[in-house]
C-alpha positions as YAML, in Angstrom:
chain: A
units: angstrom
residues:
- id: 1
  name: UNK
  ca: [27.32, -288.79, -79.74]
- id: 2
  name: UNK
  ca: [30.76, -289.08, -81.33]
- id: 3
  name: UNK
  ca: [31.73, -292.54, -82.54]
- id: 4
  name: UNK
  ca: [35.14, -293.47, -81.14]
- id: 5
  name: UNK
  ca: [37.08, -296.18, -82.98]
- id: 6
  name: UNK
  ca: [38.72, -298.00, -80.07]
- id: 7
  name: UNK
  ca: [40.80, -300.13, -82.41]
- id: 8
  name: UNK
  ca: [42.32, -296.91, -83.73]
- id: 9
  name: UNK
  ca: [42.82, -295.65, -80.17]
- id: 10
  name: UNK
  ca: [44.64, -298.89, -79.32]
- id: 11
  name: UNK
  ca: [46.93, -298.43, -82.34]
- id: 12
  name: UNK
  ca: [47.64, -294.86, -81.29]
- id: 13
  name: UNK
  ca: [48.62, -296.04, -77.81]
- id: 14
  name: UNK
  ca: [50.88, -298.75, -79.23]
- id: 15
  name: UNK
  ca: [52.60, -296.20, -81.48]
- id: 16
  name: UNK
  ca: [53.06, -293.78, -78.61]
- id: 17
  name: UNK
  ca: [54.39, -296.52, -76.32]
- id: 18
  name: UNK
  ca: [57.04, -297.42, -78.87]
- id: 19
  name: UNK
  ca: [57.92, -293.79, -79.58]
- id: 20
  name: UNK
  ca: [58.15, -292.90, -75.87]
- id: 21
  name: UNK
  ca: [61.15, -295.21, -75.51]
- id: 22
  name: UNK
  ca: [63.11, -293.58, -78.35]
- id: 23
  name: UNK
  ca: [65.76, -290.86, -77.90]
- id: 24
  name: UNK
  ca: [63.40, -288.31, -79.47]
- id: 25
  name: UNK
  ca: [60.87, -288.62, -76.66]
- id: 26
  name: UNK
  ca: [62.92, -290.08, -73.80]
- id: 27
  name: UNK
  ca: [65.73, -287.52, -73.62]
- id: 28
  name: UNK
  ca: [66.84, -285.64, -70.53]
- id: 29
  name: UNK
  ca: [65.21, -282.53, -72.02]
- id: 30
  name: UNK
  ca: [61.91, -284.40, -72.24]
- id: 31
  name: UNK
  ca: [62.20, -285.46, -68.59]
- id: 32
  name: UNK
  ca: [62.97, -281.88, -67.57]
- id: 33
  name: UNK
  ca: [59.92, -280.76, -69.54]
- id: 34
  name: UNK
  ca: [57.78, -283.28, -67.64]
- id: 35
  name: UNK
  ca: [59.04, -281.80, -64.38]
- id: 36
  name: UNK
  ca: [58.26, -278.27, -65.56]
- id: 37
  name: UNK
  ca: [54.75, -279.37, -66.55]
- id: 38
  name: UNK
  ca: [53.92, -280.97, -63.21]
- id: 39
  name: UNK
  ca: [51.23, -279.71, -60.88]
- id: 40
  name: UNK
  ca: [53.02, -280.87, -57.73]
- id: 41
  name: UNK
  ca: [50.12, -282.20, -55.72]
- id: 42
  name: UNK
  ca: [49.32, -283.03, -52.11]
- id: 43
  name: UNK
  ca: [45.69, -283.91, -51.41]
- id: 44
  name: UNK
  ca: [45.80, -285.98, -48.24]
- id: 45
  name: UNK
  ca: [43.41, -285.89, -45.31]
- id: 46
  name: UNK
  ca: [46.48, -285.33, -43.12]
- id: 47
  name: UNK
  ca: [47.58, -282.16, -44.94]
- id: 48
  name: UNK
  ca: [48.09, -279.15, -42.71]
- id: 49
  name: UNK
  ca: [49.58, -275.66, -43.08]
- id: 50
  name: UNK
  ca: [52.87, -277.02, -41.75]
- id: 51
  name: UNK
  ca: [53.04, -280.06, -44.05]
- id: 52
  name: UNK
  ca: [52.00, -278.02, -47.08]
- id: 53
  name: UNK
  ca: [54.61, -275.35, -46.27]
- id: 54
  name: UNK
  ca: [57.32, -278.04, -46.17]
- id: 55
  name: UNK
  ca: [55.97, -279.50, -49.42]
- id: 56
  name: UNK
  ca: [56.20, -276.09, -51.08]
- id: 57
  name: UNK
  ca: [59.71, -275.49, -49.76]
- id: 58
  name: UNK
  ca: [60.80, -278.79, -51.29]
- id: 59
  name: UNK
  ca: [59.62, -277.59, -54.72]
- id: 60
  name: UNK
  ca: [61.54, -274.35, -54.26]
- id: 61
  name: UNK
  ca: [64.70, -276.20, -53.20]
- id: 62
  name: UNK
  ca: [64.68, -278.13, -56.48]
- id: 63
  name: UNK
  ca: [65.05, -274.86, -58.41]
- id: 64
  name: UNK
  ca: [68.03, -273.97, -56.20]
- id: 65
  name: UNK
  ca: [69.66, -277.15, -57.48]
- id: 66
  name: UNK
  ca: [69.33, -275.95, -61.08]
- id: 67
  name: UNK
  ca: [66.12, -277.78, -61.95]
- id: 68
  name: UNK
  ca: [63.14, -276.06, -63.59]
- id: 69
  name: UNK
  ca: [60.24, -275.01, -61.35]
- id: 70
  name: UNK
  ca: [57.15, -277.18, -61.27]
- id: 71
  name: UNK
  ca: [54.16, -275.56, -62.96]
- id: 72
  name: UNK
  ca: [52.15, -275.25, -59.75]
- id: 73
  name: UNK
  ca: [51.60, -276.47, -56.22]
- id: 74
  name: UNK
  ca: [48.16, -278.14, -56.04]
- id: 75
  name: UNK
  ca: [46.37, -278.25, -52.68]
- id: 76
  name: UNK
  ca: [42.97, -278.13, -51.03]
- id: 77
  name: UNK
  ca: [41.48, -274.60, -51.03]
- id: 78
  name: UNK
  ca: [41.84, -274.11, -47.29]
- id: 79
  name: UNK
  ca: [45.62, -274.49, -47.68]
- id: 80
  name: UNK
  ca: [46.14, -272.04, -50.54]
- id: 81
  name: UNK
  ca: [47.30, -269.31, -48.20]
- id: 82
  name: UNK
  ca: [49.90, -271.63, -46.63]
- id: 83
  name: UNK
  ca: [51.45, -272.13, -50.07]
- id: 84
  name: UNK
  ca: [51.23, -268.41, -50.79]
- id: 85
  name: UNK
  ca: [53.10, -267.46, -47.62]
- id: 86
  name: UNK
  ca: [56.06, -269.64, -48.62]
- id: 87
  name: UNK
  ca: [56.07, -268.54, -52.26]
- id: 88
  name: UNK
  ca: [55.97, -264.89, -51.15]
- id: 89
  name: UNK
  ca: [59.44, -265.41, -49.65]
- id: 90
  name: UNK
  ca: [60.91, -266.35, -53.05]
- id: 91
  name: UNK
  ca: [63.29, -263.66, -54.44]
- id: 92
  name: UNK
  ca: [62.06, -261.87, -57.54]
- id: 93
  name: UNK
  ca: [64.91, -263.24, -59.66]
- id: 94
  name: UNK
  ca: [64.33, -266.89, -58.64]
- id: 95
  name: UNK
  ca: [62.88, -269.39, -61.13]
- id: 96
  name: UNK
  ca: [60.54, -270.49, -58.34]
- id: 97
  name: UNK
  ca: [58.81, -267.10, -58.63]
- id: 98
  name: UNK
  ca: [56.87, -268.58, -61.56]
- id: 99
  name: UNK
  ca: [55.30, -271.43, -59.54]
- id: 100
  name: UNK
  ca: [51.52, -271.02, -59.55]
- id: 101
  name: UNK
  ca: [49.04, -272.12, -56.89]
- id: 102
  name: UNK
  ca: [46.30, -274.57, -57.89]
- id: 103
  name: UNK
  ca: [43.29, -275.22, -55.68]
- id: 104
  name: UNK
  ca: [40.93, -278.17, -56.10]
- id: 105
  name: UNK
  ca: [37.45, -276.70, -55.67]
- id: 106
  name: UNK
  ca: [33.78, -277.38, -56.34]
- id: 107
  name: UNK
  ca: [33.43, -280.00, -53.57]
- id: 108
  name: UNK
  ca: [36.41, -281.99, -54.82]
- id: 109
  name: UNK
  ca: [36.57, -284.93, -55.40]
- id: 110
  name: UNK
  ca: [32.87, -285.83, -55.70]
- id: 111
  name: UNK
  ca: [31.44, -282.48, -56.71]
- id: 112
  name: UNK
  ca: [28.31, -283.45, -54.78]
- id: 113
  name: UNK
  ca: [27.09, -280.24, -53.24]
- id: 114
  name: UNK
  ca: [25.07, -277.16, -54.12]
- id: 115
  name: UNK
  ca: [26.23, -275.10, -57.08]
- id: 116
  name: UNK
  ca: [26.31, -272.01, -54.88]
- id: 117
  name: UNK
  ca: [28.76, -273.76, -52.55]
- id: 118
  name: UNK
  ca: [30.96, -274.74, -55.48]
- id: 119
  name: UNK
  ca: [31.01, -271.17, -56.75]
- id: 120
  name: UNK
  ca: [31.78, -269.76, -53.32]
- id: 121
  name: UNK
  ca: [34.65, -272.19, -52.83]
- id: 122
  name: UNK
  ca: [36.16, -271.11, -56.15]
- id: 123
  name: UNK
  ca: [35.82, -267.45, -55.24]
- id: 124
  name: UNK
  ca: [37.34, -267.93, -51.78]
- id: 125
  name: UNK
  ca: [40.30, -269.87, -53.16]
- id: 126
  name: UNK
  ca: [41.06, -267.09, -55.63]
- id: 127
  name: UNK
  ca: [40.70, -264.46, -52.91]
- id: 128
  name: UNK
  ca: [43.27, -266.40, -50.86]
- id: 129
  name: UNK
  ca: [45.74, -266.48, -53.75]
- id: 130
  name: UNK
  ca: [44.91, -269.37, -56.09]
- id: 131
  name: UNK
  ca: [46.01, -268.85, -59.69]
- id: 132
  name: UNK
  ca: [44.33, -271.99, -61.04]
- id: 133
  name: UNK
  ca: [41.14, -273.82, -60.11]
- id: 134
  name: UNK
  ca: [40.51, -277.54, -60.68]
- id: 135
  name: UNK
  ca: [36.85, -278.60, -60.49]
- id: 136
  name: UNK
  ca: [35.04, -281.85, -61.24]
- id: 137
  name: UNK
  ca: [32.36, -282.06, -63.90]
- id: 138
  name: UNK
  ca: [29.00, -283.29, -62.62]
- id: 139
  name: UNK
  ca: [29.69, -286.98, -63.23]
- id: 140
  name: UNK
  ca: [26.20, -288.07, -62.18]
- id: 141
  name: UNK
  ca: [24.64, -285.66, -64.65]
- id: 142
  name: UNK
  ca: [26.89, -286.96, -67.44]
- id: 143
  name: UNK
  ca: [26.05, -290.59, -66.72]
- id: 144
  name: UNK
  ca: [22.31, -289.87, -66.57]
- id: 145
  name: UNK
  ca: [22.37, -287.90, -69.80]
- id: 146
  name: UNK
  ca: [21.65, -284.50, -68.23]
- id: 147
  name: UNK
  ca: [24.29, -282.76, -70.32]
- id: 148
  name: UNK
  ca: [22.67, -279.32, -69.99]
- id: 149
  name: UNK
  ca: [23.05, -279.47, -66.20]
- id: 150
  name: UNK
  ca: [26.69, -280.51, -66.46]
- id: 151
  name: UNK
  ca: [27.48, -277.66, -68.85]
- id: 152
  name: UNK
  ca: [25.49, -275.00, -66.99]
- id: 153
  name: UNK
  ca: [27.24, -275.76, -63.69]
- id: 154
  name: UNK
  ca: [30.65, -275.42, -65.31]
- id: 155
  name: UNK
  ca: [29.61, -272.24, -67.10]
- id: 156
  name: UNK
  ca: [28.49, -270.72, -63.80]
- id: 157
  name: UNK
  ca: [31.81, -271.59, -62.17]
- id: 158
  name: UNK
  ca: [33.63, -270.16, -65.18]
- id: 159
  name: UNK
  ca: [31.63, -266.95, -64.77]
- id: 160
  name: UNK
  ca: [32.44, -266.83, -61.05]
- id: 161
  name: UNK
  ca: [36.16, -267.30, -61.75]
- id: 162
  name: UNK
  ca: [36.16, -264.85, -64.64]
- id: 163
  name: UNK
  ca: [39.65, -264.03, -65.81]
- id: 164
  name: UNK
  ca: [41.16, -264.25, -62.34]
- id: 165
  name: UNK
  ca: [42.34, -267.86, -62.65]
- id: 166
  name: UNK
  ca: [42.72, -270.74, -65.07]
- id: 167
  name: UNK
  ca: [39.87, -273.26, -64.98]
- id: 168
  name: UNK
  ca: [40.82, -276.93, -65.26]
- id: 169
  name: UNK
  ca: [37.84, -279.29, -65.49]
- id: 170
  name: UNK
  ca: [38.25, -282.86, -64.25]
- id: 171
  name: UNK
  ca: [36.25, -285.36, -66.32]
- id: 172
  name: UNK
  ca: [36.79, -288.32, -63.97]
- id: 173
  name: UNK
  ca: [37.27, -290.54, -67.01]
- id: 174
  name: UNK
  ca: [37.50, -293.76, -64.98]
- id: 175
  name: UNK
  ca: [33.94, -293.23, -63.76]
- id: 176
  name: UNK
  ca: [32.59, -292.14, -67.14]
- id: 177
  name: UNK
  ca: [34.25, -295.24, -68.66]
- id: 178
  name: UNK
  ca: [32.53, -295.05, -72.07]
- id: 179
  name: UNK
  ca: [34.85, -293.30, -74.57]
- id: 180
  name: UNK
  ca: [31.90, -291.59, -76.26]
- id: 181
  name: UNK
  ca: [30.81, -290.09, -72.94]
- id: 182
  name: UNK
  ca: [34.40, -289.05, -72.19]
- id: 183
  name: UNK
  ca: [34.50, -287.26, -75.54]
- id: 184
  name: UNK
  ca: [31.12, -285.62, -74.85]
- id: 185
  name: UNK
  ca: [32.26, -284.51, -71.38]
- id: 186
  name: UNK
  ca: [35.43, -283.03, -72.85]
- id: 187
  name: UNK
  ca: [33.44, -281.03, -75.41]
- id: 188
  name: UNK
  ca: [30.98, -279.83, -72.74]
- id: 189
  name: UNK
  ca: [33.82, -278.68, -70.49]
- id: 190
  name: UNK
  ca: [35.53, -276.78, -73.29]
- id: 191
  name: UNK
  ca: [32.28, -275.20, -74.48]
- id: 192
  name: UNK
  ca: [31.67, -274.05, -70.89]
- id: 193
  name: UNK
  ca: [35.02, -272.24, -70.92]
- id: 194
  name: UNK
  ca: [37.60, -274.68, -69.54]
- id: 195
  name: UNK
  ca: [41.22, -273.69, -70.10]
- id: 196
  name: UNK
  ca: [42.27, -277.31, -69.48]
- id: 197
  name: UNK
  ca: [40.50, -280.63, -69.38]
- id: 198
  name: UNK
  ca: [41.85, -283.13, -66.87]
- id: 199
  name: UNK
  ca: [41.54, -286.90, -66.66]
- id: 200
  name: UNK
  ca: [40.93, -287.64, -63.00]
- id: 201
  name: UNK
  ca: [40.84, -286.64, -59.36]
- id: 202
  name: UNK
  ca: [43.11, -289.53, -58.46]
- id: 203
  name: UNK
  ca: [40.53, -290.57, -55.87]
- id: 204
  name: UNK
  ca: [38.73, -293.28, -57.88]
- id: 205
  name: UNK
  ca: [39.73, -296.91, -58.59]
- id: 206
  name: UNK
  ca: [40.50, -296.06, -62.24]
- id: 207
  name: UNK
  ca: [42.35, -292.80, -62.81]
- id: 208
  name: UNK
  ca: [44.32, -291.65, -65.86]
- id: 209
  name: UNK
  ca: [44.59, -294.11, -68.74]
- id: 210
  name: UNK
  ca: [46.31, -293.75, -72.11]
- id: 211
  name: UNK
  ca: [43.00, -294.50, -73.86]
- id: 212
  name: UNK
  ca: [41.23, -291.66, -72.07]
- id: 213
  name: UNK
  ca: [44.11, -289.32, -72.92]
- id: 214
  name: UNK
  ca: [43.85, -290.18, -76.62]
- id: 215
  name: UNK
  ca: [40.08, -289.57, -76.61]
- id: 216
  name: UNK
  ca: [40.53, -286.25, -74.82]
- id: 217
  name: UNK
  ca: [43.21, -285.20, -77.31]
- id: 218
  name: UNK
  ca: [40.80, -285.96, -80.16]
- id: 219
  name: UNK
  ca: [38.19, -283.75, -78.52]
- id: 220
  name: UNK
  ca: [40.71, -280.94, -78.02]
- id: 221
  name: UNK
  ca: [41.76, -281.17, -81.64]
- id: 222
  name: UNK
  ca: [38.15, -281.11, -82.88]
- id: 223
  name: UNK
  ca: [37.30, -278.20, -80.59]
- id: 224
  name: UNK
  ca: [40.33, -276.19, -81.73]
- id: 225
  name: UNK
  ca: [39.40, -276.74, -85.37]
- id: 226
  name: UNK
  ca: [35.82, -275.60, -84.86]
- id: 227
  name: UNK
  ca: [36.35, -272.79, -82.33]
- id: 228
  name: UNK
  ca: [39.95, -271.68, -82.98]
- id: 229
  name: UNK
  ca: [40.78, -271.92, -79.27]
- id: 230
  name: UNK
  ca: [43.52, -274.11, -77.87]
- id: 231
  name: UNK
  ca: [42.63, -275.97, -74.68]
- id: 232
  name: UNK
  ca: [45.22, -277.71, -72.53]
- id: 233
  name: UNK
  ca: [45.18, -281.27, -71.24]
- id: 234
  name: UNK
  ca: [46.12, -282.42, -67.75]
- id: 235
  name: UNK
  ca: [46.69, -286.07, -66.97]
- id: 236
  name: UNK
  ca: [46.45, -286.99, -63.30]
- id: 237
  name: UNK
  ca: [45.93, -289.98, -61.07]
- id: 238
  name: UNK
  ca: [48.41, -292.80, -60.65]
- id: 239
  name: UNK
  ca: [51.23, -291.28, -62.70]
- id: 240
  name: UNK
  ca: [54.27, -292.16, -60.63]
- id: 241
  name: UNK
  ca: [57.13, -293.10, -62.96]
- id: 242
  name: UNK
  ca: [59.11, -291.12, -65.54]
- id: 243
  name: UNK
  ca: [58.16, -293.73, -68.13]
- id: 244
  name: UNK
  ca: [54.45, -293.12, -67.54]
- id: 245
  name: UNK
  ca: [54.95, -289.37, -67.77]
- id: 246
  name: UNK
  ca: [56.86, -289.74, -71.04]
- id: 247
  name: UNK
  ca: [54.10, -291.93, -72.49]
- id: 248
  name: UNK
  ca: [51.43, -289.30, -71.83]
- id: 249
  name: UNK
  ca: [53.70, -286.54, -73.13]
- id: 250
  name: UNK
  ca: [54.27, -288.58, -76.29]
- id: 251
  name: UNK
  ca: [50.52, -289.15, -76.75]
- id: 252
  name: UNK
  ca: [49.96, -285.40, -76.57]
- id: 253
  name: UNK
  ca: [52.82, -284.73, -79.01]
- id: 254
  name: UNK
  ca: [51.53, -287.23, -81.54]
- id: 255
  name: UNK
  ca: [47.84, -286.32, -81.22]
- id: 256
  name: UNK
  ca: [48.04, -282.55, -80.83]
- id: 257
  name: UNK
  ca: [51.54, -281.57, -81.93]
- id: 258
  name: UNK
  ca: [54.72, -280.27, -80.35]
- id: 259
  name: UNK
  ca: [53.11, -276.86, -79.69]
- id: 260
  name: UNK
  ca: [51.13, -278.47, -76.85]
- id: 261
  name: UNK
  ca: [54.28, -279.60, -75.04]
- id: 262
  name: UNK
  ca: [54.60, -276.71, -72.62]
- id: 263
  name: UNK
  ca: [53.02, -275.90, -69.24]
- id: 264
  name: UNK
  ca: [50.53, -273.55, -70.89]
- id: 265
  name: UNK
  ca: [48.85, -276.53, -72.59]
- id: 266
  name: UNK
  ca: [50.15, -279.72, -70.94]
- id: 267
  name: UNK
  ca: [50.18, -280.64, -67.27]
- id: 268
  name: UNK
  ca: [50.79, -283.74, -65.21]
- id: 269
  name: UNK
  ca: [49.11, -283.91, -61.81]
- id: 270
  name: UNK
  ca: [51.36, -285.94, -59.51]
- id: 271
  name: UNK
  ca: [53.15, -286.11, -56.18]
- id: 272
  name: UNK
  ca: [55.55, -289.06, -56.29]
- id: 273
  name: UNK
  ca: [56.54, -288.38, -59.89]
- id: 274
  name: UNK
  ca: [58.70, -285.38, -58.99]
- id: 275
  name: UNK
  ca: [60.95, -287.37, -56.67]
- id: 276
  name: UNK
  ca: [61.23, -290.09, -59.31]
- id: 277
  name: UNK
  ca: [62.24, -287.61, -62.01]
- id: 278
  name: UNK
  ca: [64.90, -285.74, -60.03]
- id: 279
  name: UNK
  ca: [67.54, -288.52, -59.89]
- id: 280
  name: UNK
  ca: [67.22, -288.98, -63.65]
- id: 281
  name: UNK
  ca: [67.88, -285.35, -64.57]
- id: 282
  name: UNK
  ca: [70.38, -284.11, -61.98]
...
């Protein structure tokens, strides 16, 4: 198990907090980059094809006002086709053409079902048009020390997805709590083939935290050094203000480097954040 120096993590957060308020990291360009890196998310029990269609149209309308497109629209798998219908109407020369569709799968948010069901849900979401799949690591297996089970489940879902979609693995860091276990979960997810590791479902009392983000960045850096493969990071859960978004973006910049600051390697999962960013950049 990796030893995590939490005093060092605390210093890293303090440095990032100070830097995030400086012109280098708090510019309009940085705010626009946060918008472009957002997985614009609606995961409510009241979601419907109609509400999700309106949600998607709002994202498209922002591009018509000269703003960059969000990275993706993130919805439950049964609503992927509703997003796809709206995006199919986008003209080929529109910036909104680049908006991807993310589906939360694998019995989100608990992950508590049969592996075969998880795999089928992933496959069905892709068949309906999902470009990216967010799944939850087996948190119970991680907490009980059954790391082989956690990795094998993710590897099977990776195999099911193949190259048809990005795989983003949610660690549910608030439930794992222990930084060493968070680091171990991050390494397991990446070894199983994750394209991104993600902090949280946003459905637990503790979601994204700067400390978890720092630990995950350390794991990404160590994995890249040993395997020569860059893995992205997605922070999600409770990120509502531009200041919070800038803090996480600054953590990633300082821990992994400027090359991570693009939607291919950095995402923010949020719903309210988009509406908070728009008045600051228009």
